[in-house]
Short mmCIF file of C-alpha atoms in Angstrom, two decimals:
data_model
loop_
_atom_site.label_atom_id
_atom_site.label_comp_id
_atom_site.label_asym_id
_atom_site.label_seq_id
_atom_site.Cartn_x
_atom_site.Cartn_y
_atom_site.Cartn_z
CA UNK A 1 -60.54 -5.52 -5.22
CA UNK A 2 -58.88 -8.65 -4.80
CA UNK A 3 -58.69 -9.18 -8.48
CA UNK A 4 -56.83 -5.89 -8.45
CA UNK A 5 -54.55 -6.74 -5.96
CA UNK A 6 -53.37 -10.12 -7.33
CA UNK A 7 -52.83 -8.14 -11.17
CA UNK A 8 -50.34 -5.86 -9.32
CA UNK A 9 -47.61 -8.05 -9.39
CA UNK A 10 -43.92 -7.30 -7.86
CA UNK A 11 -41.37 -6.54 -10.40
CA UNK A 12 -38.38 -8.88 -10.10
CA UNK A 13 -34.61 -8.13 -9.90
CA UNK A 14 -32.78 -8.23 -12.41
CA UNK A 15 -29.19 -8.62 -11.39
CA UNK A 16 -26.87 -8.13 -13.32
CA UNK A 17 -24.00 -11.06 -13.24
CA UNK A 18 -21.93 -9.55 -15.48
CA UNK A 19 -20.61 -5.99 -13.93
CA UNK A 20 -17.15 -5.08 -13.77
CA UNK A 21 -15.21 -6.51 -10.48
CA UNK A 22 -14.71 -3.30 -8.88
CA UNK A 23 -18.71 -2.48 -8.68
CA UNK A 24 -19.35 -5.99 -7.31
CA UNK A 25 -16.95 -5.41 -5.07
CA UNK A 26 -18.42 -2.43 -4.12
CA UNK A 27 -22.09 -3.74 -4.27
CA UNK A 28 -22.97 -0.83 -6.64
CA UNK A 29 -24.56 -0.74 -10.16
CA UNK A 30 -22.37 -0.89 -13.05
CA UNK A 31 -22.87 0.79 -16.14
CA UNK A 32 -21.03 -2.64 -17.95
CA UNK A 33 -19.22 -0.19 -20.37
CA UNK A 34 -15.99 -1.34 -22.46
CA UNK A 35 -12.73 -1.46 -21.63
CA UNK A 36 -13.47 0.78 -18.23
CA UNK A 37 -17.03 1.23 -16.46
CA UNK A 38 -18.22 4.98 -15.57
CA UNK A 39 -18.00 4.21 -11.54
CA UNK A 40 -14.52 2.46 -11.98
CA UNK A 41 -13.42 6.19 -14.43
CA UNK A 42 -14.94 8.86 -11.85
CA UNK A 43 -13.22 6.36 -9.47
CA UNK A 44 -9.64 6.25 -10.80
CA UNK A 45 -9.94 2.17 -9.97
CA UNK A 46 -8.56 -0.61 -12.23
CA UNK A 47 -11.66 -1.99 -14.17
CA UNK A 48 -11.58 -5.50 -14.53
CA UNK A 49 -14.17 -7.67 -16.20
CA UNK A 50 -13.99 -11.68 -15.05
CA UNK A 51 -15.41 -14.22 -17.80
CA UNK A 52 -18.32 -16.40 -16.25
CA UNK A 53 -16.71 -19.06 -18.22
CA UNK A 54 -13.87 -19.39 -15.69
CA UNK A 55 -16.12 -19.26 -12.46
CA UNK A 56 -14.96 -22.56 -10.22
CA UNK A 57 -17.99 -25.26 -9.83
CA UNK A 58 -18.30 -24.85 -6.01
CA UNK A 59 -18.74 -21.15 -6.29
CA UNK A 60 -21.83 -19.23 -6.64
CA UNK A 61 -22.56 -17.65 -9.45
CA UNK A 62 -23.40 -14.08 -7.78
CA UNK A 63 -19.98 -14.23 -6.72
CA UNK A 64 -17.14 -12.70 -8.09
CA UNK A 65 -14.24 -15.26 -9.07
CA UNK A 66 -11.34 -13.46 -7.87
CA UNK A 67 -11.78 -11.65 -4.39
CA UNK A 68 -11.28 -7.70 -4.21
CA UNK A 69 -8.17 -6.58 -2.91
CA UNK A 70 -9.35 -5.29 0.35
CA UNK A 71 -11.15 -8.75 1.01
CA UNK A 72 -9.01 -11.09 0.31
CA UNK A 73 -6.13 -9.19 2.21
CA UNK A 74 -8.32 -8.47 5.34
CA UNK A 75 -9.66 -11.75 5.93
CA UNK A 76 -6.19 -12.91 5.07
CA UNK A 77 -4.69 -10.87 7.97
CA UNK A 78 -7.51 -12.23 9.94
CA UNK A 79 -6.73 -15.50 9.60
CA UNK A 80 -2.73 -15.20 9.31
CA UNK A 81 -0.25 -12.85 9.89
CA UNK A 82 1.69 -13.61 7.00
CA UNK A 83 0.55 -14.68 3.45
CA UNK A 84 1.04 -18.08 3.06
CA UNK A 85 2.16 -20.46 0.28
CA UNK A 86 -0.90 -22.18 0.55
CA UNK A 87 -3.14 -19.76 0.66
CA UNK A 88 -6.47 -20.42 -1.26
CA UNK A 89 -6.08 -17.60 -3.37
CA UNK A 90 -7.38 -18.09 -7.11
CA UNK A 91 -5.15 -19.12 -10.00
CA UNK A 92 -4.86 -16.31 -12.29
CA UNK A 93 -4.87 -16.96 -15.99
CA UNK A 94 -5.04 -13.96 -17.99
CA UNK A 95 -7.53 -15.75 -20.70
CA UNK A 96 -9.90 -15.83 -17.63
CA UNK A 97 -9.87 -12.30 -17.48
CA UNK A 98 -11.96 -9.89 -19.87
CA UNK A 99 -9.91 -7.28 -21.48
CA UNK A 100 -7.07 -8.17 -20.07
CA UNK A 101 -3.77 -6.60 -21.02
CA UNK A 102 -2.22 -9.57 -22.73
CA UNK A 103 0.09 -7.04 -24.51
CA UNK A 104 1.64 -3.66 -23.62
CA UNK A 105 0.91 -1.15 -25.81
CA UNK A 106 2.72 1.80 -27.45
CA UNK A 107 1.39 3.87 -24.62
CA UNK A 108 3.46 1.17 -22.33
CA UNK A 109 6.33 1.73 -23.96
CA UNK A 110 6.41 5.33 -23.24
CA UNK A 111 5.88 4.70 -19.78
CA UNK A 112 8.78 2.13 -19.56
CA UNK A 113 10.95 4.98 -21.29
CA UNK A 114 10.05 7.07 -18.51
CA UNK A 115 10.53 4.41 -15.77
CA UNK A 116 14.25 4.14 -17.37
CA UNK A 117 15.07 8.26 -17.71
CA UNK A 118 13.10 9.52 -14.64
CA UNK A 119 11.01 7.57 -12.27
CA UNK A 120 13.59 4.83 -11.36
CA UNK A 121 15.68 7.40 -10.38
CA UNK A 122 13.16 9.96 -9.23
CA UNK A 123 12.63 7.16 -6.33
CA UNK A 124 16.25 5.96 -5.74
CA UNK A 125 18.53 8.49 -6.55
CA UNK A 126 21.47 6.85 -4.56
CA UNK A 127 24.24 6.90 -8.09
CA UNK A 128 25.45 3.04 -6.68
CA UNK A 129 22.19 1.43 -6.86
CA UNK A 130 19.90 3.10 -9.02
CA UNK A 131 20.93 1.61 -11.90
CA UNK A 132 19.33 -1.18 -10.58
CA UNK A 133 15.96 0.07 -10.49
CA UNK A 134 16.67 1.66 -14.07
CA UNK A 135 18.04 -1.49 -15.75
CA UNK A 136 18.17 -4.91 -13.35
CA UNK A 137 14.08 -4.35 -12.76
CA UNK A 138 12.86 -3.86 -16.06
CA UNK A 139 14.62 -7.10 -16.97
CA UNK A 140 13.15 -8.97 -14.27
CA UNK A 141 10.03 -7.21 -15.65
CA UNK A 142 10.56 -8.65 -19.45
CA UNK A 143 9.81 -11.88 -17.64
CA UNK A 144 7.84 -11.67 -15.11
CA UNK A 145 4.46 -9.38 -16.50
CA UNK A 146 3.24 -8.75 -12.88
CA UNK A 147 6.71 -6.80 -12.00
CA UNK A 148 6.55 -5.27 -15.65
CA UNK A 149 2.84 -4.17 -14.96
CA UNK A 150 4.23 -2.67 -10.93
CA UNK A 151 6.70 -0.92 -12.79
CA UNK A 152 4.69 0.86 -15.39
CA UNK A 153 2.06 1.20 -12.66
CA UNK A 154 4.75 3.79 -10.44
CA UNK A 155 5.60 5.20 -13.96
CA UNK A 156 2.36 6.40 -14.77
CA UNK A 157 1.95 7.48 -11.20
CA UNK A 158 4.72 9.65 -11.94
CA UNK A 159 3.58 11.22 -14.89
CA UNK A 160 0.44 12.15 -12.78
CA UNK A 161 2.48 13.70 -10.47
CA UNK A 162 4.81 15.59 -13.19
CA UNK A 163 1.69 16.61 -14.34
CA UNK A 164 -1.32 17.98 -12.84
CA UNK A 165 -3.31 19.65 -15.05
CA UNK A 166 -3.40 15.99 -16.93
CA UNK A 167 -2.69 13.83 -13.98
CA UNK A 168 -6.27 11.94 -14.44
CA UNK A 169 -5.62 9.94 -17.66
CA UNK A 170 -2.08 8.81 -15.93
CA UNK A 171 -4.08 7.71 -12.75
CA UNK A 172 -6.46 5.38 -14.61
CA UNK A 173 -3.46 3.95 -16.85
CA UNK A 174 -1.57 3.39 -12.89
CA UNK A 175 -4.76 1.82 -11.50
CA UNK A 176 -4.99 -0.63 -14.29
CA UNK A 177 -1.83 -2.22 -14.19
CA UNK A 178 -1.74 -2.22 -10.52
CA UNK A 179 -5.09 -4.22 -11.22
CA UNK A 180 -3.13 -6.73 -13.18
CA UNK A 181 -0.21 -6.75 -11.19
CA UNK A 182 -1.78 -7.84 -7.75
CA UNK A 183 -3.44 -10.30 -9.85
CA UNK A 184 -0.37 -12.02 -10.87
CA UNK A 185 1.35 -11.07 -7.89
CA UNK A 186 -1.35 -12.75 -5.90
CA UNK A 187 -1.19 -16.05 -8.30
CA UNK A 188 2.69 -16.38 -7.70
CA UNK A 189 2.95 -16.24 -4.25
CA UNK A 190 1.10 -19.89 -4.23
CA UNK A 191 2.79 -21.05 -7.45
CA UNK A 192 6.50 -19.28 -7.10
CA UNK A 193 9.64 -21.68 -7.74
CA UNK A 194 12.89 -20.39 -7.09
CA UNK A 195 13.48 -18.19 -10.13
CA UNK A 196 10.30 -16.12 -9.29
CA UNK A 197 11.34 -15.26 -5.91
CA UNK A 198 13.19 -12.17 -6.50
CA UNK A 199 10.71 -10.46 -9.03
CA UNK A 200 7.82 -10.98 -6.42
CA UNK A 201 10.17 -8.90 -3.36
CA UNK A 202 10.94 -6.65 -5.72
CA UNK A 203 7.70 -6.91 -6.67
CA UNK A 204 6.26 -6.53 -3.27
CA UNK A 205 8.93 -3.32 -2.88
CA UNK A 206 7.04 -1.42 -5.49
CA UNK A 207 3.62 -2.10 -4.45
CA UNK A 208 4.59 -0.57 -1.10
CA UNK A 209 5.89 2.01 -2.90
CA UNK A 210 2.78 2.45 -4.59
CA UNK A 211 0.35 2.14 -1.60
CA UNK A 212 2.47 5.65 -0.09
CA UNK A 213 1.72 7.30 -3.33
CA UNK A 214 -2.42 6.49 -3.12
CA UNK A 215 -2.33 7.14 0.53
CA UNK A 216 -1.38 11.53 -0.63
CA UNK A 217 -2.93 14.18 -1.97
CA UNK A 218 -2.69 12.59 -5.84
CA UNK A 219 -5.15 9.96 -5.14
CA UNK A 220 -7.36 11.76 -2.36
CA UNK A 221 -10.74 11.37 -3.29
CA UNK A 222 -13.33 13.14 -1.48
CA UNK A 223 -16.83 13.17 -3.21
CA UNK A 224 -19.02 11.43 -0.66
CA UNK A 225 -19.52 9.34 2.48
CA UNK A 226 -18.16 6.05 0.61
CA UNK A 227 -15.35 7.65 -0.39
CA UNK A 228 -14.37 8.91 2.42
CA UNK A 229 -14.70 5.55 4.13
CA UNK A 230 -12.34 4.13 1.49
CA UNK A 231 -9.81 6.78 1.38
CA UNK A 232 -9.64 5.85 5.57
CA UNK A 233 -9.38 2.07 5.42
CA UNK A 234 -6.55 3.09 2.58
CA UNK A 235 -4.37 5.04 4.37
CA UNK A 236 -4.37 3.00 7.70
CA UNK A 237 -3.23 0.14 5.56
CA UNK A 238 -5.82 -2.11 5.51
CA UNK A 239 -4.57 -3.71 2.07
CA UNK A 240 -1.10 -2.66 1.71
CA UNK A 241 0.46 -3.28 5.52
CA UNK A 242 -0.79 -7.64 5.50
CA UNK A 243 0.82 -7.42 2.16
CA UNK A 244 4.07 -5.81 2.99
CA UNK A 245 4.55 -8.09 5.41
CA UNK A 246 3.32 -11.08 4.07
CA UNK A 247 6.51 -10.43 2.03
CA UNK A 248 8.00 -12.31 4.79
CA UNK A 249 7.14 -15.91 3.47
CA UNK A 250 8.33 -15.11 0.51
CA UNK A 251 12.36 -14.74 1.99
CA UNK A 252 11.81 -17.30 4.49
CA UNK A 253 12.95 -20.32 1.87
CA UNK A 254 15.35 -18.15 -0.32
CA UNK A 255 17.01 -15.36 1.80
CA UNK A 256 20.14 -16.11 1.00
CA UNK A 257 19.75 -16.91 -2.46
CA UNK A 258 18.70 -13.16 -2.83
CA UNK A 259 20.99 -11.87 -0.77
CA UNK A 260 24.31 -12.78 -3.09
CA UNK A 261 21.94 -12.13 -6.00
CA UNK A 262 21.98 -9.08 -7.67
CA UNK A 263 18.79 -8.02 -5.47
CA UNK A 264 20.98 -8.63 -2.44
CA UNK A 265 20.81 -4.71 -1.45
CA UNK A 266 17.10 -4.86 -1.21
CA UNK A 267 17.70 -6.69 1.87
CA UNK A 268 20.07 -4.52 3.69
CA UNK A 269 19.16 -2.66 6.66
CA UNK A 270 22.17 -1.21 7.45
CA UNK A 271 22.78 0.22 11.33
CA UNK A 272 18.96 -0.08 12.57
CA UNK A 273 19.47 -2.88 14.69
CA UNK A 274 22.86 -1.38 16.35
CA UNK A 275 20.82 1.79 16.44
CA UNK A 276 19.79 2.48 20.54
CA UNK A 277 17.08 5.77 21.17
CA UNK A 278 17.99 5.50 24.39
CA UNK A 279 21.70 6.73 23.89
CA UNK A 280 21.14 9.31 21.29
CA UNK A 281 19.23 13.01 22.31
CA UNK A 282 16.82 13.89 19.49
CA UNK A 283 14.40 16.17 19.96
CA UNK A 284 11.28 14.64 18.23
CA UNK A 285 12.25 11.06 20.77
CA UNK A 286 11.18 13.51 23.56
CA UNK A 287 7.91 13.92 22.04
CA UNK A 288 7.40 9.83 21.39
CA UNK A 289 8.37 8.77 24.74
CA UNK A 290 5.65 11.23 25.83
CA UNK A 291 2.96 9.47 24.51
CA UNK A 292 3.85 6.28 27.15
CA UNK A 293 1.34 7.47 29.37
CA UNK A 294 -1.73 6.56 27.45
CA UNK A 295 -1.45 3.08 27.89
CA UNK A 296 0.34 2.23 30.94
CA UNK A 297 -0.71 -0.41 32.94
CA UNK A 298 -3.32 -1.47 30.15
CA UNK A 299 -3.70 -5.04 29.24
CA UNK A 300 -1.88 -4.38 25.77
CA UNK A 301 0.64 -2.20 26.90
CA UNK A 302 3.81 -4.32 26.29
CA UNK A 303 2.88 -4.19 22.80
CA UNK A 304 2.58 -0.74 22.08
CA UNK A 305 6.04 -0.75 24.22
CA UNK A 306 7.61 -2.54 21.78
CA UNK A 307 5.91 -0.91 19.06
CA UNK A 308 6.80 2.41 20.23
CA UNK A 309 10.71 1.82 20.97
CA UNK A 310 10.72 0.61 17.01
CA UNK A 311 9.11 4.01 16.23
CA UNK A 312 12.00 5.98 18.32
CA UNK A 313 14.49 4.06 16.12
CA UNK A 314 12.94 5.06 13.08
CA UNK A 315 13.47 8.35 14.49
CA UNK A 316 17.21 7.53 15.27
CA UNK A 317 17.47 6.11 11.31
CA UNK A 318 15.73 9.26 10.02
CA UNK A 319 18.10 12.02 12.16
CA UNK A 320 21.44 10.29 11.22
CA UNK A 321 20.84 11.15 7.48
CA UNK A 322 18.63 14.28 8.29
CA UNK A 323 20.54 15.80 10.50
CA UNK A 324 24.43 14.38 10.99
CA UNK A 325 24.98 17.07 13.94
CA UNK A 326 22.88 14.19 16.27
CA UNK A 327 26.41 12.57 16.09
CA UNK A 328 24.66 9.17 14.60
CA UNK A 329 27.58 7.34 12.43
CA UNK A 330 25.96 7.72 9.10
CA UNK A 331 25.61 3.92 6.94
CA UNK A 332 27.68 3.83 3.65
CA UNK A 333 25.48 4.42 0.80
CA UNK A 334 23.08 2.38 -0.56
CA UNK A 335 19.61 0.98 -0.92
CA UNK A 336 19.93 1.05 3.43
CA UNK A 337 19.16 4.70 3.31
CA UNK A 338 16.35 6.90 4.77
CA UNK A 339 13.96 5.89 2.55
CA UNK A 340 14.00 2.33 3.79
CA UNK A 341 13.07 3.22 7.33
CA UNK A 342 9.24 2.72 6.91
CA UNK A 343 9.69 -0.32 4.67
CA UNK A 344 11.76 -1.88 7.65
CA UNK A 345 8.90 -0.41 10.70
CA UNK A 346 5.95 -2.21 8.86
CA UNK A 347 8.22 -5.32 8.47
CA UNK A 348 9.81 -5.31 12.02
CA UNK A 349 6.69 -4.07 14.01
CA UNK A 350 4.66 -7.10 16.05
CA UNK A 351 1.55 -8.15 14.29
CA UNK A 352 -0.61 -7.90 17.50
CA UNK A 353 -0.28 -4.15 16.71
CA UNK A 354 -0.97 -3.81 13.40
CA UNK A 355 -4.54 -6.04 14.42
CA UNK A 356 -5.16 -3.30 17.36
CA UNK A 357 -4.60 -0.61 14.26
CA UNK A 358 -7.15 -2.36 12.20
CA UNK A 359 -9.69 -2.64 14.85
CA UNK A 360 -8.66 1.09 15.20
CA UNK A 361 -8.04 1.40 18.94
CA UNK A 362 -6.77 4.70 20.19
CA UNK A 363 -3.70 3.77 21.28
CA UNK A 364 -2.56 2.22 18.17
CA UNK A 365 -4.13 4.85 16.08
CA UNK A 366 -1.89 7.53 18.37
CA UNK A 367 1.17 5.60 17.34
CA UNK A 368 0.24 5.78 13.50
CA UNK A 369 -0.32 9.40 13.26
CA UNK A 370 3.58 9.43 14.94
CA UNK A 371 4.49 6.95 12.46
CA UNK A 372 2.95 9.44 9.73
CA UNK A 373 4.56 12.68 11.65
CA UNK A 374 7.86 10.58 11.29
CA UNK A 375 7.05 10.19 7.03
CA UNK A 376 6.46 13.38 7.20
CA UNK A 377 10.12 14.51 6.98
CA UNK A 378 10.58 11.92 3.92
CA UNK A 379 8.39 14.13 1.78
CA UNK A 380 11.17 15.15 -0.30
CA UNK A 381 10.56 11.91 -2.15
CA UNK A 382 7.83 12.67 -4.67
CA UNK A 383 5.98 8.95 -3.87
CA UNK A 384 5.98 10.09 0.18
CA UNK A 385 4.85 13.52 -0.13
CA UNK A 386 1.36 14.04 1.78
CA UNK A 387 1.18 10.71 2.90
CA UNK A 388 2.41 11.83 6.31
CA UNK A 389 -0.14 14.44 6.36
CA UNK A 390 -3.12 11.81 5.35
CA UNK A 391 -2.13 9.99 8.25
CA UNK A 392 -2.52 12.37 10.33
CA UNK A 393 -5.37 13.66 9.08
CA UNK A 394 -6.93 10.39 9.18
CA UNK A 395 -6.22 9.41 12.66
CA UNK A 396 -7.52 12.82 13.77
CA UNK A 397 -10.61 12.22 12.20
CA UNK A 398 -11.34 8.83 13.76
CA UNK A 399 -10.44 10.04 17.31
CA UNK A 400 -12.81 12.41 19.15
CA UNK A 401 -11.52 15.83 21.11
CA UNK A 402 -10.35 13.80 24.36
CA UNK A 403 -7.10 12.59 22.31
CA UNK A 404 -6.31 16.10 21.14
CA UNK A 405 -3.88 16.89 23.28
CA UNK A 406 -1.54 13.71 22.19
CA UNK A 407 -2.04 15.01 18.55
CA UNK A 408 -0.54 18.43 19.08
CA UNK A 409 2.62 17.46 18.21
CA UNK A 410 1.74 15.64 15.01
CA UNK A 411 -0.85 18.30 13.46
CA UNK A 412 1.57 21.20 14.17
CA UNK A 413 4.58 19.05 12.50
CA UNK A 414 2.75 18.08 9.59
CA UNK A 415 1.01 21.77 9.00
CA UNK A 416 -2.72 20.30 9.69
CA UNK A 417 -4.87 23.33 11.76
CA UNK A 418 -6.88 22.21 14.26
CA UNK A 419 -10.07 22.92 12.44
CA UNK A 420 -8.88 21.07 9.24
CA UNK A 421 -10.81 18.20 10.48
CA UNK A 422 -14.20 18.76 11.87
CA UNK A 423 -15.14 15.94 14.50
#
């Protein structure tokens, strides 16, 4: 018996060390196929493949080299509310990565052609500054690859969009060169001198952009309990909002260079800070002061007070070009219209809240799904439409039935039924 027992040996695990960085990430098996894995293709992800040759001395090898997006921008937040210069994040060299897209291809060029004709101006239609996304950006794209690689991300995002009986091939071409994008992106925030300032805002501007467009109905996912988890943590901005704002270090040193640059518009904000809720009468304001009462007298309450009188001005921004009756003086046009309001929210709002989001307390989970209701009425733009609704959806889903009554308002504004979402 004993001889029996000691034949019967344990099999041991084999672990693979060189999956993509997506499954490692995700601490599932990968299939190791070429150029794109089968999880990373049923996935729609960006499938990236990092050389063991490039793995840093003091690292272990069951590590990956470059952190996931999701990681690095969490524990980021965690640490920091903005993204520093001197953040340890990893040099990216595109020889250290396997597969990567050292040139665009003819399939790139197509998408640039439709960045110029349609999507630049599918996103900015304003006539006096959208030739700026068609022409001034793909310049800045010619020499910086990460803006070049944002650019044809949104383009092939568009195409998806344009076309949903195809959309899935355009999806996996978007996810790739966001991939590559956030890699450099990531890379020249620690290394940026003063020419590569402006391409990483404007970079920043279309990744932002981008994160509305994954956060709809074109990039909802919803094939089991992992999914769903990720779809969540996606649209309550667990990547996207540290990196929006982390934006912020970037104009500390060289606002005013970009501001007489030919970027300069990015940076207006027009009227919002003359803007006062409290003088104007707009219907939807009644319905955000109402949600005060859920938080008075609690220990975080001046924040969501703040928070929430920089929601009711986003409401004041979005009436005066929604709806001119409101008697709002309407900004000149320019890059300072509605479609800027939630860039300027996420920039403007204080960071304590956007930590009380991530640890997904109810009261700043309320004021999301209002900050989604408020989207909502930006659907018109192709990259916002649904992403209002997700919100929504998703806050109503992590709350249980004692909150229902605060969420009225935003389910009945953004079409959701109340059994859409089974607690």
């Amino acid at each position: 018996m004993v001889d029996t027992v000691k034949s019967v040996t344990r099999r041991s695990h084999r672990k693979s060390r060189t999956g993509c960085h997506e499954c490692k990430r995700r601490r599932i098996k990968c299939n190791e196929e070429k150029p794109q894995c089968g999880n990373c293709i049923r996935h729609h992800m960006g499938c990236v493949y990092l050389s063991t040759g490039a793995m840093p001395v003091n690292q272990s090898p069951s590590e990956p080299p470059l952190p996931s997006i999701s990681s690095s921008l969490s524990t980021l937040a965690a640490k920091s509310p903005l993204i520093s210069r001197d953040s340890t994040y990893q040099t990216y060299n595109p020889s250290d990565v396997r597969g990567s897209r050292l040139l665009f291809d003819m399939e790139d060029l197509d998408l640039l052609h439709h960045w110029t004709l349609v999507t630049s101006i599918s996103i900015e239609p304003t006539a006096e500054v959208s030739h700026i996304w068609q022409t001034v950006f793909p310049q800045l794209g010619l020499q910086h690859p990460h803006l070049m690689h944002s650019i044809l991300s949104l383009s092939a995002l568009h195409k998806a969009y344009s076309n949903p009986t195809n959309k899935q091939p355009y999806m996996l071409k978007g996810a790739q060169h966001h991939s590559e994008s956030l890699l450099g992106f990531k890379a020249g925030i620690t290394q940026s001198g003063d020419a590569d300032d402006g391409a990483l805002f404007v970079n920043a501007t279309l990744i932002f952009i981008y994160a509305f467009v994954t956060s709809g109905p074109l990039y909802d996912i919803n094939e089991d309990s992992a999914d769903a988890a990720s779809r969540t943590s996606r649209v309550l901005g667990t990547d996207w909002i540290p990196l929006l704002r982390g934006i912020r270090t970037i104009l500390q040193p060289t606002y005013y260079r970009i501001k007489h640059s030919s970027l300069g518009f990015l940076l207006s904000i027009g009227n919002w800070d003359e803007l006062d809720p409290d003088a104007l009468s707009i219907p939807a304001d009644k319905e955000l002061l109402r949600i005060k009462e859920i938080w008075r007298g609690g220990e975080n309450a001046e924040i969501y007070d703040e928070t929430l009188y920089l929601l009711r001005t986003f409401c004041a921004w979005n009436a005066q070009f929604q709806d001119p009756k409101e008697g709002i003086e309407v900004p000149s046009p320019g890059y300072n219209g509605e479609m800027s309001g939630p860039f300027i929210f996420v920039s403007v709002a204080p960071e304590e809240y956007f930590k009380l989001l991530q640890q997904r307390q109810p009261c700043a989970l309320i004021l999301f799904a209002y900050f989604g209701t408020l989207l909502h009425s930006l659907g018109h733009f192709w990259w916002m439409e649904g992403c209002g609704k997700s919100i929504v959806a998703v806050v109503d889903e992590c709350l249980g039935p004692f909150w229902d009554t605060f969420l009225e308002w935003p389910r009945r504004t953004v079409g959701l039924n109340q059994g859409d979402n089974q607690k």
